[in-house]
Amino acid sequence: MQKITSLFLLLACLLTQSAKSQDLLDMLGDPSSKEYTTATFKTSRLIIGQSIENVAKGNLNFIISHHFGRINEGSYNFWGLDQSTIRLGVEYGLTDKIELGLGRSTYQKTIDGFVKYKILRQDNQKMPVSVSYFGNMAINTLKWDDPTRENFFSSRLSFVNQILIARKFNNELSFQLTPSFVHKNLVKRAIDQNNIFAVGAGGRYKLTQRFSVNAEYYYLLPGQTADDFDNSLSLGVDIETGGHVFQLFFTNSQPLFERGFITETQGKWNKGDVFFGFNIVRTFTIVKPKEFRK
Amino acid sequence: MKNLIRFSIILLMISGSVFGQKYMTKNGKISFFSNGQTEKIEAVNNQVSSALDITTGDLVFKLLMKSFLFEKALMQEHFNENYVESDKFPDASFKGKVTNLSEINFTKNGKYKAMVEGDLKIHGVTKNVKSPGNIEVKDGKIIATAKFSLLLKDYGIKIPNTVINNISESIEITVNVGLDKIK
């Protein structure tokens, strides 16, 4: 009996000893309480449309979006590579939630300015999706069609409002739904719509840590615009190389800003009427986090 | 006999709770530095939890990988997404002991050399590490500091060839925690 007891005591001592540092670790609690989901997409663009991602606070993205001409134009135009339309853009993270952007497109010599605001963020507890608002105003700066009549500056303006709803399902798969409302102050014909509704949907699948395939589609709700124009469909890849992200894609949309590609897409995929294009995104740190200010 | 067992269990429980003097913090600091050929990368985590039991020498650390702050936001994203895979392995921890407890007088202000050994878990991989450090006892507060290096490949963290000049294989870790006595 004596022996058994001492053995028991020894065991108990050993057990408590070994369990102690684990107890201590448990005492620290579980720091992994609430965490926001990050990197739902690699950049602020899914392909040509906005993604749920904002530029980080104090960071500036310089984006060159470039399209060649139509692929089905054949060898005379070198399958479209002879022509190009571009959009040069900058976007800045004012805070963790607010991003401001400015761009200039070849298409209709358009200048556009936008704001993107994070309303909800997906986390590892209750919130299943991230939700952002995106608002864009575009100014067409083409010469007036008819300079002899009275023209108003407001006629140049068009507006886009989007709600971005995104979910990162896992490390590889992310999906986004984008209800959109486009308003054009001036339209060409009386039958054309000033107010147009569309729904965008898109996603990405990561094949490796630095390479993903993306798809993006905008569906125009029935109306005159849907009768005259096509739904925008883009397919592409993201390639990440440290400071840059390259997005290569095929799309049937020539314009590279929201109003343009949502409501003025004319290319037809089934006729090869598509454009090859790319975005190059370079991030610059303008304001360092306070921990790194010397 | 039964009384003896009961007595010893009670004794064990008491020794764990009362005589075990524990120190703790939730905002310790751990930073790391990568001295790459073409790029220096530094990150800091100010939300490190740590606890020390001065009677047993047990020392533990725990942190969230996503709480590491980088100078460039994009680096922080790549760190979490591509290197340490924070969604899969959200935290890192250390569970070990101060092995030269007898040389440290926790009741007297002063600076002491400490030897620490234990299991470091990063990226889901646990390795035994040993490092010298310093313990400073100051008015009932314990400040523990240490500097040591680890190899990324030991923890299954891969560097792609394209950035092999930007990221050093050996990472220098600096620990600085101020522990307060638990009342």
Coordinates of C-alpha atoms in Angstrom, one line a residue:
Chain A
M1 CA 0.0 0.0 0.0
Q2 CA 2.8 2.4 1.0
K3 CA 4.5 1.7 -2.4
I4 CA 1.3 2.3 -4.4
T5 CA 0.7 5.6 -2.6
S6 CA 4.1 6.9 -3.2
L7 CA 3.9 5.9 -6.8
F8 CA 0.6 7.6 -7.1
L9 CA 2.0 10.8 -5.5
L10 CA 5.0 10.7 -7.8
L11 CA 2.7 10.3 -10.8
A12 CA 0.5 13.1 -9.7
C13 CA 3.5 15.4 -9.2
L14 CA 4.8 14.6 -12.7
L15 CA 1.4 15.1 -14.2
T16 CA 0.8 18.4 -12.6
Q17 CA 4.4 19.5 -13.6
S18 CA 3.9 18.6 -17.2
A19 CA 0.4 20.0 -17.3
K20 CA 1.5 23.3 -15.8
S21 CA 3.0 25.1 -18.8
Q22 CA -0.1 24.0 -20.8
D23 CA -2.3 25.5 -18.0
L24 CA -0.3 28.6 -18.3
L25 CA -0.8 28.7 -22.0
D26 CA -4.5 28.2 -21.5
M27 CA -4.6 31.0 -19.0
L28 CA -3.5 33.4 -21.8
G29 CA -6.9 32.7 -23.4
D30 CA -7.6 32.2 -27.0
P31 CA -6.3 35.3 -28.8
S32 CA -8.0 34.2 -32.0
S33 CA -11.3 35.7 -31.0
K34 CA -12.5 37.9 -33.8
E35 CA -10.6 38.2 -37.0
Y36 CA -11.6 40.0 -40.2
T37 CA -11.2 38.2 -43.4
T38 CA -8.5 39.6 -45.5
A39 CA -7.4 39.3 -49.2
T40 CA -10.8 38.2 -50.6
F41 CA -9.4 39.2 -53.9
K42 CA -5.8 40.2 -54.9
T43 CA -6.6 43.7 -56.0
S44 CA -9.3 46.3 -56.0
R45 CA -10.5 45.0 -59.3
L46 CA -12.1 41.6 -59.9
I47 CA -11.3 42.0 -63.6
I48 CA -12.6 45.3 -65.0
G49 CA -15.2 45.8 -62.3
Q50 CA -14.6 46.8 -58.6
S51 CA -13.8 44.1 -56.1
I52 CA -14.6 44.3 -52.4
E53 CA -10.9 45.1 -51.7
N54 CA -9.8 48.6 -50.7
V55 CA -6.3 50.0 -51.0
A56 CA -4.9 49.9 -47.4
K57 CA -4.8 53.1 -45.5
G58 CA -2.0 55.4 -46.6
N59 CA -1.4 53.4 -49.7
L60 CA -1.7 54.5 -53.3
N61 CA -2.4 52.2 -56.2
F62 CA -1.5 53.1 -59.7
I63 CA -3.5 51.1 -62.2
I64 CA -2.8 50.9 -65.9
S65 CA -5.8 49.2 -67.6
H66 CA -5.2 48.5 -71.2
H67 CA -7.2 46.9 -74.0
F68 CA -6.2 46.0 -77.4
G69 CA -8.6 46.0 -80.3
R70 CA -11.1 43.3 -81.3
I71 CA -9.5 39.9 -81.8
N72 CA -11.7 39.1 -84.8
E73 CA -10.3 41.9 -86.9
G74 CA -7.8 39.5 -88.2
S75 CA -4.2 39.8 -89.4
Y76 CA -4.6 43.3 -90.9
N77 CA -4.9 44.7 -87.4
F78 CA -2.7 42.0 -86.0
W79 CA -5.7 40.5 -84.2
G80 CA -6.5 43.7 -82.4
L81 CA -3.0 44.5 -81.1
D82 CA -2.7 47.5 -83.5
Q83 CA -5.3 49.4 -81.5
S84 CA -5.6 50.2 -77.9
T85 CA -7.8 51.9 -75.3
I86 CA -6.6 52.6 -71.9
R87 CA -7.5 53.9 -68.5
L88 CA -5.0 55.4 -66.2
G89 CA -6.1 55.4 -62.6
V90 CA -5.0 56.1 -59.1
E91 CA -6.7 55.1 -55.9
Y92 CA -5.8 56.0 -52.4
G93 CA -6.8 54.5 -49.0
L94 CA -7.9 57.5 -47.0
T95 CA -8.8 55.3 -44.0
D96 CA -9.2 51.6 -43.4
K97 CA -12.7 52.0 -44.8
I98 CA -12.7 54.7 -47.3
E99 CA -10.9 54.6 -50.7
L100 CA -10.9 57.5 -53.2
G101 CA -10.1 57.1 -56.9
L102 CA -9.6 59.0 -60.1
G103 CA -9.1 57.9 -63.6
R104 CA -9.0 59.0 -67.2
S105 CA -10.1 56.7 -70.0
T106 CA -9.6 56.9 -73.8
Y107 CA -13.2 55.8 -74.3
Q108 CA -15.2 59.0 -74.8
K109 CA -12.3 60.9 -73.2
T110 CA -13.9 60.2 -69.8
I111 CA -12.7 61.3 -66.4
D112 CA -14.1 59.4 -63.5
G113 CA -13.9 59.8 -59.8
F114 CA -15.1 57.4 -57.2
V115 CA -15.5 56.5 -53.6
K116 CA -15.6 53.0 -52.1
Y117 CA -16.7 52.5 -48.5
K118 CA -16.6 49.4 -46.4
I119 CA -19.9 48.9 -44.7
L120 CA -19.5 45.4 -43.3
R121 CA -16.5 43.1 -43.1
Q122 CA -16.6 39.3 -43.1
D123 CA -15.1 37.8 -40.0
N124 CA -14.5 34.3 -38.5
Q125 CA -17.4 34.5 -36.2
K126 CA -20.8 35.9 -37.1
M127 CA -20.5 38.0 -40.2
P128 CA -20.6 35.8 -43.4
V129 CA -20.0 38.5 -46.0
S130 CA -18.3 41.8 -46.6
V131 CA -20.4 44.6 -48.0
S132 CA -19.1 47.8 -49.6
Y133 CA -20.7 50.8 -51.3
F134 CA -19.1 52.0 -54.5
G135 CA -20.1 55.3 -56.1
N136 CA -18.7 56.7 -59.3
M137 CA -19.2 59.9 -61.3
A138 CA -18.0 60.0 -64.8
I139 CA -17.5 63.1 -67.0
N140 CA -17.4 62.7 -70.7
T141 CA -15.1 65.4 -72.1
L142 CA -15.7 64.9 -75.8
K143 CA -16.4 68.0 -77.9
W144 CA -20.1 68.7 -78.2
D145 CA -21.9 66.9 -81.0
D146 CA -23.6 70.1 -81.9
P147 CA -21.8 73.2 -80.5
T148 CA -24.3 75.5 -82.1
R149 CA -27.1 74.6 -79.6
E150 CA -27.1 75.4 -75.9
N151 CA -25.1 72.6 -74.1
F152 CA -25.0 72.1 -70.4
F153 CA -22.1 70.7 -68.4
S154 CA -24.5 68.4 -66.5
S155 CA -25.2 66.6 -69.8
R156 CA -21.7 65.2 -69.6
L157 CA -22.3 63.4 -66.3
S158 CA -23.3 59.9 -65.5
F159 CA -23.4 58.1 -62.2
V160 CA -22.9 54.6 -60.9
N161 CA -24.0 53.2 -57.5
Q162 CA -23.0 49.7 -56.6
I163 CA -23.4 47.5 -53.5
L164 CA -20.6 44.9 -53.4
I165 CA -21.4 41.8 -51.5
A166 CA -18.5 39.4 -51.2
R167 CA -17.6 36.2 -49.4
K168 CA -14.3 34.4 -49.2
F169 CA -15.4 30.8 -48.9
N170 CA -11.9 29.5 -48.3
N171 CA -8.3 30.3 -49.2
E172 CA -9.0 29.6 -52.8
L173 CA -12.5 30.5 -53.6
S174 CA -14.1 33.9 -53.4
F175 CA -17.4 35.2 -54.8
Q176 CA -19.0 38.6 -55.3
L177 CA -22.4 39.8 -56.1
T178 CA -22.8 43.4 -57.3
P179 CA -26.2 45.0 -57.7
S180 CA -25.7 48.2 -59.7
F181 CA -27.6 51.2 -60.6
V182 CA -26.5 53.5 -63.5
H183 CA -27.9 57.0 -64.1
K184 CA -27.1 59.0 -67.2
N185 CA -28.1 62.6 -67.2
L186 CA -28.4 62.8 -71.0
V187 CA -29.2 60.0 -73.4
K188 CA -29.1 60.1 -77.2
R189 CA -32.7 59.1 -78.0
A190 CA -36.0 59.5 -76.2
I191 CA -36.4 55.8 -75.9
D192 CA -33.0 55.3 -74.2
Q193 CA -33.1 54.7 -70.5
N194 CA -31.7 57.3 -68.1
N195 CA -31.8 54.8 -65.2
I196 CA -30.4 51.3 -65.7
F197 CA -30.3 48.4 -63.3
A198 CA -27.8 45.6 -63.6
V199 CA -26.5 42.8 -61.5
G200 CA -22.8 41.8 -61.5
A201 CA -21.5 38.4 -60.3
G202 CA -17.9 37.2 -60.3
G203 CA -15.4 35.1 -58.5
R204 CA -11.9 33.9 -58.3
Y205 CA -10.2 30.6 -57.8
K206 CA -6.6 30.5 -56.7
L207 CA -4.6 27.7 -58.4
T208 CA -1.4 28.6 -56.5
Q209 CA -0.7 31.2 -53.8
R210 CA 0.2 33.7 -56.5
F211 CA -2.0 32.8 -59.4
S212 CA -5.7 32.8 -59.8
V213 CA -8.4 32.5 -62.5
N214 CA -11.2 35.1 -62.4
A215 CA -14.5 35.5 -64.0
E216 CA -16.9 38.5 -64.0
Y217 CA -20.3 39.0 -65.5
Y218 CA -22.7 41.9 -65.6
Y219 CA -26.4 41.2 -66.4
L220 CA -28.5 44.1 -67.6
L221 CA -32.1 44.0 -66.4
P222 CA -34.6 43.9 -69.3
G223 CA -35.1 47.3 -71.0
Q224 CA -34.0 49.3 -73.9
T225 CA -30.3 49.2 -72.9
A226 CA -30.5 45.4 -72.6
D227 CA -32.0 45.3 -76.1
D228 CA -29.3 47.5 -77.6
F229 CA -26.2 46.3 -75.8
D230 CA -24.7 43.1 -74.5
N231 CA -24.0 41.8 -71.1
S232 CA -20.4 42.2 -70.1
L233 CA -18.4 39.0 -69.6
S234 CA -14.7 38.9 -68.7
L235 CA -12.4 36.0 -68.1
G236 CA -8.9 36.4 -66.8
V237 CA -6.0 35.5 -64.5
D238 CA -4.3 37.3 -61.7
I239 CA -0.5 37.0 -61.4
E240 CA 1.1 38.4 -58.3
T241 CA 4.8 39.2 -58.2
G242 CA 5.6 41.0 -54.9
G243 CA 4.9 44.7 -55.5
H244 CA 2.8 44.2 -58.7
V245 CA -0.3 42.4 -59.6
F246 CA -0.8 41.6 -63.3
Q247 CA -4.3 40.9 -64.4
L248 CA -4.6 39.5 -68.0
F249 CA -8.1 39.0 -69.4
F250 CA -10.4 38.7 -72.3
T251 CA -13.6 40.7 -72.3
N252 CA -16.4 41.8 -74.7
S253 CA -16.4 45.3 -73.1
Q254 CA -14.4 48.1 -74.6
P255 CA -14.9 50.7 -71.9
L256 CA -12.9 50.3 -68.7
F257 CA -15.0 52.3 -66.3
E258 CA -18.2 51.2 -64.7
R259 CA -20.9 53.1 -66.6
G260 CA -19.1 52.1 -69.9
F261 CA -18.8 48.4 -69.4
I262 CA -22.1 47.9 -67.6
T263 CA -24.3 49.7 -70.0
E264 CA -22.3 50.1 -73.3
T265 CA -20.8 46.7 -74.0
Q266 CA -21.1 45.8 -77.6
G267 CA -18.8 42.9 -78.3
K268 CA -20.2 39.5 -78.9
W269 CA -18.2 36.5 -77.5
N270 CA -19.7 34.0 -79.9
K271 CA -18.3 36.0 -82.9
G272 CA -14.9 36.4 -81.4
D273 CA -15.7 40.1 -80.9
V274 CA -13.6 40.3 -77.7
F275 CA -10.7 42.3 -76.5
F276 CA -7.5 41.2 -74.9
G277 CA -6.5 43.4 -72.1
F278 CA -4.5 43.7 -68.9
N279 CA -4.3 45.7 -65.7
I280 CA -1.0 46.4 -64.0
V281 CA -1.4 47.4 -60.4
R282 CA 1.5 48.9 -58.5
T283 CA 1.1 49.8 -54.8
F284 CA 3.0 52.6 -53.2
T285 CA 3.2 53.3 -49.5
I286 CA 2.5 57.0 -49.0
V287 CA 1.9 57.1 -45.3
K288 CA 3.6 54.5 -43.2
P289 CA 1.8 52.9 -40.2
K290 CA 2.7 54.8 -37.0
E291 CA 4.8 51.9 -35.7
F292 CA 7.3 52.5 -38.6
R293 CA 7.5 56.3 -38.5
K294 CA 11.0 57.3 -37.5
Chain B
M1 CA -3.9 6.1 4.1
K2 CA -6.9 7.7 2.5
N3 CA -6.2 10.8 4.5
L4 CA -2.7 10.9 3.2
I5 CA -3.9 10.8 -0.4
R6 CA -6.5 13.4 0.2
F7 CA -3.9 15.5 2.0
S8 CA -1.4 15.2 -0.9
I9 CA -4.0 16.1 -3.5
I10 CA -5.0 19.2 -1.5
L11 CA -1.3 20.0 -1.2
L12 CA -0.8 19.7 -4.9
M13 CA -3.8 21.9 -5.6
I14 CA -2.6 24.5 -3.2
S15 CA 0.9 24.5 -4.5
G16 CA -0.5 25.1 -8.0
S17 CA -2.7 28.0 -7.1
V18 CA -1.3 29.8 -4.1
F19 CA 2.4 29.3 -4.1
G20 CA 2.6 29.4 -7.8
Q21 CA 3.3 33.0 -8.4
K22 CA 2.4 34.0 -11.9
Y23 CA 3.1 37.0 -14.0
M24 CA 1.3 37.9 -17.1
T25 CA 0.8 40.4 -19.9
K26 CA -1.5 40.7 -23.0
N27 CA 0.5 43.4 -24.8
G28 CA 4.0 42.2 -25.0
K29 CA 6.1 42.9 -28.1
I30 CA 7.7 40.5 -30.5
S31 CA 9.2 41.7 -33.7
F32 CA 11.1 40.0 -36.5
F33 CA 13.6 41.2 -39.1
S34 CA 14.6 39.7 -42.4
N35 CA 17.9 40.9 -43.7
G36 CA 17.5 40.0 -47.4
Q37 CA 20.1 40.8 -50.0
T38 CA 17.9 43.5 -51.7
E39 CA 15.3 44.2 -49.1
K40 CA 15.0 44.6 -45.3
I41 CA 11.7 43.5 -43.9
E42 CA 10.6 44.3 -40.4
A43 CA 7.3 43.5 -38.6
V44 CA 6.1 44.1 -35.1
N45 CA 3.4 42.5 -33.0
N46 CA 2.3 44.5 -29.9
Q47 CA -0.4 42.2 -28.8
V48 CA 1.6 39.3 -27.5
S49 CA 0.3 37.4 -24.6
S50 CA 2.8 35.9 -22.2
A51 CA 2.9 34.3 -18.8
L52 CA 5.6 33.3 -16.4
D53 CA 5.4 31.1 -13.3
I54 CA 8.3 32.1 -11.1
T55 CA 8.1 29.0 -8.9
T56 CA 8.3 26.5 -11.7
G57 CA 10.0 28.6 -14.4
D58 CA 7.2 27.8 -16.9
L59 CA 7.2 30.5 -19.6
V60 CA 4.6 30.7 -22.4
F61 CA 3.9 33.1 -25.3
K62 CA 1.0 33.3 -27.7
L63 CA 0.3 35.7 -30.5
L64 CA -1.9 36.1 -33.6
M65 CA 0.0 36.1 -36.9
K66 CA -2.4 38.6 -38.3
S67 CA -1.4 41.1 -35.6
F68 CA 2.0 41.5 -37.1
L69 CA 2.3 45.0 -38.6
F70 CA 4.5 45.7 -41.6
E71 CA 5.7 49.0 -43.0
K72 CA 4.0 48.1 -46.3
A73 CA 0.4 46.9 -46.2
L74 CA 1.0 44.7 -49.2
M75 CA 3.8 42.9 -47.4
Q76 CA 1.5 42.2 -44.5
E77 CA -1.1 40.7 -46.9
H78 CA 1.5 38.5 -48.6
F79 CA 2.9 37.4 -45.2
N80 CA -0.5 36.2 -44.1
E81 CA -1.7 34.9 -47.5
N82 CA 1.3 33.4 -49.0
Y83 CA 3.9 32.6 -46.4
V84 CA 2.5 31.8 -42.9
E85 CA -1.0 31.0 -44.2
S86 CA -2.7 32.7 -41.2
D87 CA -6.2 31.4 -42.2
K88 CA -5.0 27.9 -41.6
F89 CA -2.5 28.6 -38.8
P90 CA -3.9 31.7 -37.0
D91 CA -1.5 31.7 -34.0
A92 CA 2.0 31.0 -33.0
S93 CA 3.0 29.9 -29.5
F94 CA 5.9 29.0 -27.2
K95 CA 5.7 26.7 -24.3
G96 CA 8.8 26.3 -22.3
K97 CA 10.9 26.9 -19.2
V98 CA 13.4 29.1 -17.7
T99 CA 16.1 26.5 -17.0
N100 CA 18.4 28.4 -14.7
L101 CA 15.7 29.5 -12.2
S102 CA 18.0 29.3 -9.2
E103 CA 20.2 32.1 -10.6
I104 CA 17.3 34.5 -10.7
N105 CA 16.0 36.3 -7.6
F106 CA 12.6 37.5 -8.5
T107 CA 12.1 39.3 -5.2
K108 CA 15.1 41.6 -5.7
N109 CA 15.5 44.4 -8.3
G110 CA 18.2 43.6 -10.8
K111 CA 19.2 42.2 -14.2
Y112 CA 19.7 38.5 -14.6
K113 CA 20.8 36.3 -17.4
A114 CA 18.2 33.6 -18.3
M115 CA 18.3 30.4 -20.3
V116 CA 15.0 29.5 -21.9
E117 CA 14.1 26.3 -23.6
G118 CA 10.9 24.9 -25.1
D119 CA 8.6 24.2 -28.0
L120 CA 8.0 26.9 -30.5
K121 CA 5.0 26.5 -32.8
I122 CA 4.8 28.5 -36.0
H123 CA 2.9 27.6 -39.2
G124 CA 1.6 24.5 -37.5
V125 CA 5.2 23.1 -37.0
T126 CA 6.6 22.6 -33.5
K127 CA 10.4 22.8 -32.9
N128 CA 12.5 22.8 -29.8
V129 CA 14.4 26.0 -29.4
K130 CA 16.9 27.2 -26.9
S131 CA 17.9 30.8 -26.4
P132 CA 19.6 33.0 -23.8
G133 CA 17.7 36.0 -22.7
N134 CA 17.6 38.7 -20.0
I135 CA 15.2 39.1 -17.1
E136 CA 14.9 42.4 -15.3
V137 CA 13.1 42.6 -12.1
K138 CA 11.9 46.1 -11.4
D139 CA 9.6 47.0 -8.6
G140 CA 7.5 43.8 -8.8
K141 CA 7.4 43.9 -12.6
I142 CA 9.4 41.4 -14.8
I143 CA 10.8 42.5 -18.1
A144 CA 11.9 39.6 -20.3
T145 CA 13.9 40.2 -23.4
A146 CA 15.5 37.9 -25.9
K147 CA 16.9 37.8 -29.4
F148 CA 17.3 34.6 -31.4
S149 CA 17.2 33.4 -35.0
L150 CA 15.2 30.8 -36.7
L151 CA 15.2 29.3 -40.2
L152 CA 12.0 29.5 -42.3
K153 CA 12.5 26.1 -43.7
D154 CA 12.4 24.5 -40.2
Y155 CA 8.8 25.7 -40.0
G156 CA 7.8 24.7 -43.6
I157 CA 7.6 28.3 -44.8
K158 CA 8.7 28.4 -48.5
I159 CA 10.3 31.3 -50.3
P160 CA 9.7 31.2 -54.1
N161 CA 12.7 31.6 -56.3
T162 CA 11.5 35.0 -57.6
V163 CA 11.9 36.7 -54.3
I164 CA 14.9 34.7 -53.0
N165 CA 16.9 37.9 -52.8
N166 CA 14.2 39.8 -51.0
I167 CA 13.6 37.5 -48.1
S168 CA 16.3 36.1 -45.8
E169 CA 16.2 32.4 -44.9
S170 CA 17.2 33.2 -41.4
I171 CA 14.9 35.5 -39.5
E172 CA 15.9 37.4 -36.4
I173 CA 13.3 37.4 -33.6
T174 CA 13.3 40.0 -30.8
V175 CA 11.1 39.5 -27.8
N176 CA 10.3 42.2 -25.2
V177 CA 7.6 41.6 -22.7
G178 CA 6.8 43.4 -19.5
L179 CA 5.0 41.0 -17.1
D180 CA 2.8 42.1 -14.2
K181 CA 2.0 40.0 -11.2
I182 CA -1.4 38.4 -11.2
K183 CA -3.3 39.3 -8.0

